[in-house]
PDB file of C-alpha atoms in Angstrom:
ATOM      1  CA  MET A  74      -8.396 -27.696 -28.453  1.00 35.00           C
ATOM      2  CA  THR A  75      -8.127 -27.015 -25.301  1.00 54.00           C
ATOM      3  CA  THR A  76      -6.841 -24.229 -23.699  1.00 84.00           C
ATOM      4  CA  HIS A  77      -3.575 -24.033 -21.566  1.00 81.00           C
ATOM      5  CA  LEU A  78      -5.724 -23.571 -18.218  1.00 84.00           C
ATOM      6  CA  GLU A  79      -8.046 -26.414 -18.932  1.00 87.00           C
ATOM      7  CA  ALA A  80      -5.020 -28.706 -19.894  1.00 86.00           C
ATOM      8  CA  LEU A  81      -3.613 -28.477 -16.221  1.00 87.00           C
ATOM      9  CA  GLN A  82      -7.035 -28.406 -14.815  1.00 86.00           C
ATOM     10  CA  GLY A  83      -7.185 -31.739 -16.114  1.00 87.00           C
ATOM     11  CA  ALA A  84      -3.352 -33.779 -15.309  1.00 88.00           C
ATOM     12  CA  LEU A  85      -4.493 -31.694 -12.021  1.00 87.00           C
ATOM     13  CA  ALA A  86      -7.321 -33.518 -11.118  1.00 87.00           C
ATOM     14  CA  GLY A  87      -5.659 -36.755 -13.562  1.00 85.00           C
ATOM     15  CA  ALA A  88      -2.853 -36.707 -10.169  1.00 86.00           C
ATOM     16  CA  LEU A  89      -4.372 -35.401  -7.073  1.00 86.00           C
ATOM     17  CA  GLY A  90      -8.522 -36.090  -7.479  1.00 85.00           C
ATOM     18  CA  GLU A  91     -10.131 -35.897  -4.216  1.00 86.00           C
ATOM     19  CA  ARG A  92      -7.195 -34.843  -2.153  1.00 87.00           C
ATOM     20  CA  VAL A  93      -7.985 -30.555  -3.151  1.00 88.00           C
ATOM     21  CA  ALA A  94     -10.232 -28.230  -3.511  1.00 87.00           C
ATOM     22  CA  THR A  95      -9.497 -26.702  -7.177  1.00 88.00           C
ATOM     23  CA  THR A  96     -10.829 -22.995  -7.492  1.00 89.00           C
ATOM     24  CA  VAL A  97      -9.894 -20.767 -10.711  1.00 89.00           C
ATOM     25  CA  ALA A  98      -9.800 -16.986 -10.230  1.00 88.00           C
ATOM     26  CA  LEU A  99      -7.765 -14.498 -13.143  1.00 87.00           C
ATOM     27  CA  GLY A 100      -7.105 -17.249 -14.916  1.00 86.00           C
ATOM     28  CA  GLU A 101      -4.768 -18.873 -12.230  1.00 90.00           C
ATOM     29  CA  ILE A 102      -5.524 -21.996 -10.371  1.00 92.00           C
ATOM     30  CA  THR A 103      -5.715 -22.411  -6.676  1.00 94.00           C
ATOM     31  CA  LEU A 104      -5.505 -26.138  -4.755  1.00 93.00           C
ATOM     32  CA  VAL A 105      -6.243 -26.054  -1.631  1.00 94.00           C
ATOM     33  CA  VAL A 106      -5.138 -28.617   0.405  1.00 95.00           C
ATOM     34  CA  LYS A 107      -5.478 -29.686   4.345  1.00 95.00           C
ATOM     35  CA  ALA A 108      -3.190 -29.949   6.178  1.00 94.00           C
ATOM     36  CA  ASP A 109      -2.735 -33.761   6.923  1.00 94.00           C
ATOM     37  CA  ASP A 110      -2.669 -34.038   3.082  1.00 94.00           C
ATOM     38  CA  TYR A 111      -0.205 -31.381   2.296  1.00 95.00           C
ATOM     39  CA  HIS A 112       3.448 -33.306   2.112  1.00 96.00           C
ATOM     40  CA  ALA A 113       1.966 -36.061  -0.423  1.00 94.00           C
ATOM     41  CA  VAL A 114      -0.231 -33.138  -2.634  1.00 95.00           C
ATOM     42  CA  MET A 115       3.757 -31.696  -3.115  1.00 95.00           C
ATOM     43  CA  GLN A 116       5.517 -34.580  -3.627  1.00 95.00           C
ATOM     44  CA  THR A 117       2.425 -35.784  -6.299  1.00 94.00           C
ATOM     45  CA  LEU A 118       3.267 -32.171  -7.314  1.00 94.00           C
ATOM     46  CA  ARG A 119       6.763 -32.095  -8.342  1.00 94.00           C
ATOM     47  CA  ASP A 120       7.026 -36.280  -9.000  1.00 94.00           C
ATOM     48  CA  ASP A 121       3.693 -37.315 -11.337  1.00 91.00           C
ATOM     49  CA  ALA A 122       5.814 -37.053 -15.161  1.00 89.00           C
ATOM     50  CA  ALA A 123       2.501 -35.440 -15.877  1.00 90.00           C
ATOM     51  CA  LEU A 124       2.788 -32.198 -13.302  1.00 92.00           C
ATOM     52  CA  GLY A 125       6.695 -32.008 -13.102  1.00 91.00           C
ATOM     53  CA  PHE A 126       6.289 -29.060 -10.789  1.00 94.00           C
ATOM     54  CA  ASP A 127       9.789 -28.956  -9.937  1.00 94.00           C
ATOM     55  CA  THR A 128      10.857 -25.241  -8.546  1.00 95.00           C
ATOM     56  CA  LEU A 129       9.355 -23.619  -5.753  1.00 96.00           C
ATOM     57  CA  ILE A 130       8.907 -19.518  -6.363  1.00 96.00           C
ATOM     58  CA  ASP A 131       7.973 -18.764  -2.964  1.00 96.00           C
ATOM     59  CA  LEU A 132       6.051 -19.571  -0.317  1.00 97.00           C
ATOM     60  CA  CYS A 133       4.529 -17.017   2.396  1.00 96.00           C
ATOM     61  CA  GLY A 134       2.816 -16.818   5.573  1.00 96.00           C
ATOM     62  CA  VAL A 135      -1.300 -15.075   5.396  1.00 95.00           C
ATOM     63  CA  ASP A 136      -2.988 -14.588   8.560  1.00 95.00           C
ATOM     64  CA  TYR A 137      -6.865 -14.268   7.698  1.00 93.00           C
ATOM     65  CA  SER A 138      -8.268 -12.337  11.242  1.00 90.00           C
ATOM     66  CA  THR A 139      -9.009  -9.636   8.897  1.00 88.00           C
ATOM     67  CA  TYR A 140     -10.444 -11.008   5.891  1.00 87.00           C
ATOM     68  CA  GLY A 141     -13.278 -10.095   3.721  1.00 82.00           C
ATOM     69  CA  GLU A 142     -13.954  -6.998   6.466  1.00 82.00           C
ATOM     70  CA  GLY A 143     -13.947  -9.504   9.841  1.00 78.00           C
ATOM     71  CA  THR A 144     -15.924 -11.594   7.925  1.00 83.00           C
ATOM     72  CA  TRP A 145     -14.286 -14.848   7.768  1.00 84.00           C
ATOM     73  CA  GLU A 146     -14.662 -17.741  10.054  1.00 87.00           C
ATOM     74  CA  GLY A 147     -12.354 -20.720   8.754  1.00 88.00           C
ATOM     75  CA  PRO A 148      -8.787 -20.995  10.046  1.00 93.00           C
ATOM     76  CA  ARG A 149      -7.155 -17.820  10.851  1.00 93.00           C
ATOM     77  CA  PHE A 150      -3.676 -19.496   8.840  1.00 96.00           C
ATOM     78  CA  ALA A 151      -2.329 -20.474   6.340  1.00 96.00           C
ATOM     79  CA  ALA A 152       0.319 -21.323   3.893  1.00 97.00           C
ATOM     80  CA  VAL A 153       0.777 -20.465   0.454  1.00 97.00           C
ATOM     81  CA  THR A 154       3.077 -21.777  -2.428  1.00 97.00           C
ATOM     82  CA  HIS A 155       3.345 -20.741  -5.978  1.00 97.00           C
ATOM     83  CA  LEU A 156       4.945 -23.499  -7.859  1.00 96.00           C
ATOM     84  CA  LEU A 157       6.335 -23.038 -11.724  1.00 95.00           C
ATOM     85  CA  SER A 158       6.079 -26.385 -13.878  1.00 94.00           C
ATOM     86  CA  VAL A 159       9.471 -25.585 -16.465  1.00 93.00           C
ATOM     87  CA  LYS A 160       8.520 -28.485 -18.777  1.00 91.00           C
ATOM     88  CA  HIS A 161       4.627 -27.838 -19.215  1.00 91.00           C
ATOM     89  CA  ASN A 162       5.379 -24.239 -18.176  1.00 91.00           C
ATOM     90  CA  TRP A 163       2.351 -23.752 -15.832  1.00 92.00           C
ATOM     91  CA  ARG A 164       2.133 -22.333 -12.705  1.00 94.00           C
ATOM     92  CA  VAL A 165      -0.854 -23.363  -9.365  1.00 96.00           C
ATOM     93  CA  ARG A 166      -0.830 -22.031  -6.435  1.00 96.00           C
ATOM     94  CA  VAL A 167      -1.035 -24.409  -3.292  1.00 96.00           C
ATOM     95  CA  ARG A 168      -2.839 -23.503  -0.239  1.00 96.00           C
ATOM     96  CA  VAL A 169      -2.788 -24.947   3.257  1.00 97.00           C
ATOM     97  CA  PHE A 170      -4.637 -24.026   6.561  1.00 96.00           C
ATOM     98  CA  CYS A 171      -3.265 -24.483   9.532  1.00 96.00           C
ATOM     99  CA  PRO A 172      -6.011 -26.243  11.665  1.00 94.00           C
ATOM    100  CA  ASP A 173      -5.042 -24.786  15.271  1.00 93.00           C
ATOM    101  CA  ASP A 174      -4.993 -20.986  15.635  1.00 92.00           C
ATOM    102  CA  ASP A 175      -3.445 -21.233  19.224  1.00 93.00           C
ATOM    103  CA  MET A 176       0.080 -22.907  17.308  1.00 94.00           C
ATOM    104  CA  PRO A 177       0.069 -23.064  14.184  1.00 95.00           C
ATOM    105  CA  LEU A 178       1.537 -26.024  12.801  1.00 95.00           C
ATOM    106  CA  VAL A 179       1.710 -27.715   8.697  1.00 96.00           C
ATOM    107  CA  GLN A 180       4.605 -30.167   7.407  1.00 96.00           C
ATOM    108  CA  SER A 181       7.515 -28.739   5.780  1.00 96.00           C
ATOM    109  CA  VAL A 182       8.364 -29.209   2.080  1.00 96.00           C
ATOM    110  CA  THR A 183      12.118 -28.156   2.623  1.00 96.00           C
ATOM    111  CA  ASP A 184      12.486 -31.988   1.759  1.00 95.00           C
ATOM    112  CA  ILE A 185      10.689 -31.657  -1.172  1.00 95.00           C
ATOM    113  CA  TRP A 186      12.488 -28.355  -2.854  1.00 94.00           C
ATOM    114  CA  ARG A 187      15.166 -27.184  -1.032  1.00 95.00           C
ATOM    115  CA  ALA A 188      14.214 -23.227  -1.987  1.00 94.00           C
ATOM    116  CA  ALA A 189      11.348 -23.656   1.024  1.00 95.00           C
ATOM    117  CA  ASN A 190      14.141 -23.117   3.582  1.00 96.00           C
ATOM    118  CA  TRP A 191      13.960 -19.295   3.834  1.00 96.00           C
ATOM    119  CA  TYR A 192      10.666 -18.943   3.148  1.00 96.00           C
ATOM    120  CA  GLU A 193       9.338 -21.641   6.010  1.00 96.00           C
ATOM    121  CA  ARG A 194      11.885 -19.025   8.362  1.00 95.00           C
ATOM    122  CA  GLU A 195      10.378 -15.932   6.992  1.00 96.00           C
ATOM    123  CA  ALA A 196       6.468 -17.448   7.439  1.00 96.00           C
ATOM    124  CA  PHE A 197       7.820 -18.776  10.673  1.00 95.00           C
ATOM    125  CA  ASP A 198       9.813 -15.330  12.238  1.00 95.00           C
ATOM    126  CA  LEU A 199       6.354 -13.287  10.685  1.00 94.00           C
ATOM    127  CA  TYR A 200       3.385 -15.010  11.231  1.00 95.00           C
ATOM    128  CA  GLY A 201       4.361 -17.746  14.145  1.00 93.00           C
ATOM    129  CA  ILE A 202       3.546 -20.923  11.321  1.00 96.00           C
ATOM    130  CA  LEU A 203       5.647 -23.732  12.307  1.00 95.00           C
ATOM    131  CA  PHE A 204       6.365 -26.467   9.844  1.00 96.00           C
ATOM    132  CA  GLU A 205       7.186 -29.780  11.536  1.00 95.00           C
ATOM    133  CA  GLY A 206      10.274 -31.938  10.038  1.00 94.00           C
ATOM    134  CA  HIS A 207      12.476 -28.556   9.394  1.00 94.00           C
ATOM    135  CA  SER A 208      16.101 -28.735  10.321  1.00 92.00           C
ATOM    136  CA  ASP A 209      16.454 -24.987  11.844  1.00 90.00           C
ATOM    137  CA  LEU A 210      13.526 -23.055  12.168  1.00 91.00           C
ATOM    138  CA  ARG A 211      14.729 -20.104  13.371  1.00 89.00           C
ATOM    139  CA  ARG A 212      14.093 -16.817  13.164  1.00 90.00           C
ATOM    140  CA  ILE A 213      15.254 -14.765  10.610  1.00 90.00           C
ATOM    141  CA  LEU A 214      14.442 -11.193   9.861  1.00 90.00           C
ATOM    142  CA  THR A 215      13.293  -9.976  13.066  1.00 87.00           C
ATOM    143  CA  ASP A 216      15.797  -9.150  16.062  1.00 80.00           C
ATOM    144  CA  TYR A 217      17.967 -11.886  18.412  1.00 77.00           C
ATOM    145  CA  GLY A 218      14.802 -11.646  21.629  1.00 77.00           C
ATOM    146  CA  PHE A 219      12.033  -9.842  19.319  1.00 80.00           C
ATOM    147  CA  ILE A 220       8.874 -11.105  21.085  1.00 82.00           C
ATOM    148  CA  GLY A 221       6.353 -11.778  18.514  1.00 85.00           C
ATOM    149  CA  HIS A 222       5.529 -12.244  15.128  1.00 89.00           C
ATOM    150  CA  PRO A 223       4.847  -8.711  13.256  1.00 90.00           C
ATOM    151  CA  PHE A 224       2.980  -8.852  10.485  1.00 90.00           C
ATOM    152  CA  ARG A 225      -0.073 -10.964  12.126  1.00 89.00           C
ATOM    153  CA  LYS A 226      -2.802  -8.510  12.481  1.00 89.00           C
ATOM    154  CA  ASP A 227      -3.242  -8.168  15.948  1.00 85.00           C
ATOM    155  CA  PHE A 228       0.579  -7.049  16.700  1.00 81.00           C
ATOM    156  CA  PRO A 229       0.701  -3.533  17.023  1.00 78.00           C
ATOM    157  CA  VAL A 230       1.983  -0.988  14.752  1.00 74.00           C
ATOM    158  CA  SER A 231       4.332   0.684  17.160  1.00 72.00           C
ATOM    159  CA  GLY A 232       5.515  -3.022  18.603  1.00 72.00           C
ATOM    160  CA  HIS A 233       5.736  -4.080  22.390  1.00 74.00           C
ATOM    161  CA  VAL A 234       9.997  -2.361  22.348  1.00 78.00           C
ATOM    162  CA  GLU A 235      12.443  -0.250  21.128  1.00 79.00           C
ATOM    163  CA  MET A 236      16.199   0.027  21.193  1.00 79.00           C
ATOM    164  CA  ARG A 237      17.991   2.846  21.430  1.00 83.00           C
ATOM    165  CA  TYR A 238      22.033   3.273  21.560  1.00 90.00           C
ATOM    166  CA  ASP A 239      23.059   4.327  25.215  1.00 89.00           C
ATOM    167  CA  ALA A 240      26.225   6.282  25.145  1.00 93.00           C
ATOM    168  CA  GLU A 241      26.972   5.950  29.348  1.00 93.00           C
ATOM    169  CA  GLN A 242      26.213   2.507  28.672  1.00 92.00           C
ATOM    170  CA  LYS A 243      28.059   2.029  25.567  1.00 92.00           C
ATOM    171  CA  ARG A 244      25.972  -0.513  24.186  1.00 91.00           C
ATOM    172  CA  VAL A 245      22.564  -0.654  22.479  1.00 87.00           C
ATOM    173  CA  ILE A 246      19.399  -1.252  25.243  1.00 84.00           C
ATOM    174  CA  TYR A 247      16.326  -2.374  25.029  1.00 81.00           C
ATOM    175  CA  GLN A 248      12.766  -0.600  26.827  1.00 80.00           C
ATOM    176  CA  PRO A 249       9.258  -0.600  26.315  1.00 81.00           C
ATOM    177  CA  VAL A 250       7.566   1.616  22.868  1.00 78.00           C
ATOM    178  CA  THR A 251       7.989   5.194  24.360  1.00 77.00           C
ATOM    179  CA  ILE A 252       5.624   6.433  21.005  1.00 73.00           C
ATOM    180  CA  GLU A 253       2.343   7.979  21.765  1.00 72.00           C
ATOM    181  CA  PRO A 254      -0.489   6.398  19.674  1.00 68.00           C
ATOM    182  CA  ARG A 255      -1.429   9.547  17.018  1.00 69.00           C
ATOM    183  CA  GLU A 256      -4.922  10.421  14.589  1.00 70.00           C
ATOM    184  CA  ASN A 257      -4.023   9.712  11.769  1.00 72.00           C
ATOM    185  CA  VAL A 258      -6.995  11.523  10.619  1.00 73.00           C
ATOM    186  CA  PRO A 259      -5.187  14.229   8.359  1.00 71.00           C
ATOM    187  CA  ARG A 260      -6.852  18.157   9.482  1.00 70.00           C
ATOM    188  CA  VAL A 261      -8.561  20.041   6.688  1.00 72.00           C
ATOM    189  CA  ILE A 262      -7.955  24.121   6.822  1.00 70.00           C
ATOM    190  CA  ARG A 263     -10.509  25.729   4.780  1.00 71.00           C
ATOM    191  CA  GLU A 264     -10.260  28.704   3.547  1.00 75.00           C
ATOM    192  CA  GLU A 265     -13.197  30.975   3.051  1.00 77.00           C
ATOM    193  CA  LYS A 266     -14.663  31.031  -0.091  1.00 74.00           C
ATOM    194  CA  TYR A 267     -11.681  28.385  -1.205  1.00 70.00           C
ATOM    195  CA  GLY A 268     -12.018  27.233  -4.872  1.00 69.00           C
ATOM    196  CA  MET A 269     -14.042  30.032  -5.926  1.00 72.00           C
ATOM    197  CA  LYS A 270     -13.488  32.783  -8.374  1.00 64.00           C
TER     198      LYS A 270
END
């Protein structure tokens, strides 16, 4: 008797073959796909009757620059997608690495799952990942004119600019950040004979 996970692994191997690298951890399957094969693999995951991943649950960007305490040597950016097959009650994670760290680019899957639209815009806004073929790739969470991508590991925590309302000009103005960096190490004060009776 095959388990639920083994049945999914068999169906994935039969439909996708050598186009993906499969890992199993904590009872979950992750497929790692090359950027060139990404769109075709996603199309197969949805359209193959043995798989039927008809629902895109989530898509997000990931910055691996500090992964593994800085020992990561692979590509910096990836798009990670979680898919659900309602018919089979299967879930799978698909990870595609962007081949170029300076201009992270992968194919859009909005033509396969319309739900990917806002998720891809979010990954673009927060990580700077470009999705080729997306019809309306623009910022979705940051302010107009925002410079940079705030979820990148090298983005400063305080940001580059701050905004405030100026009563004299009667409008919102942008200015360089005035927050001074501070040390976030707690200061410990111990009284003499603290904790002794």
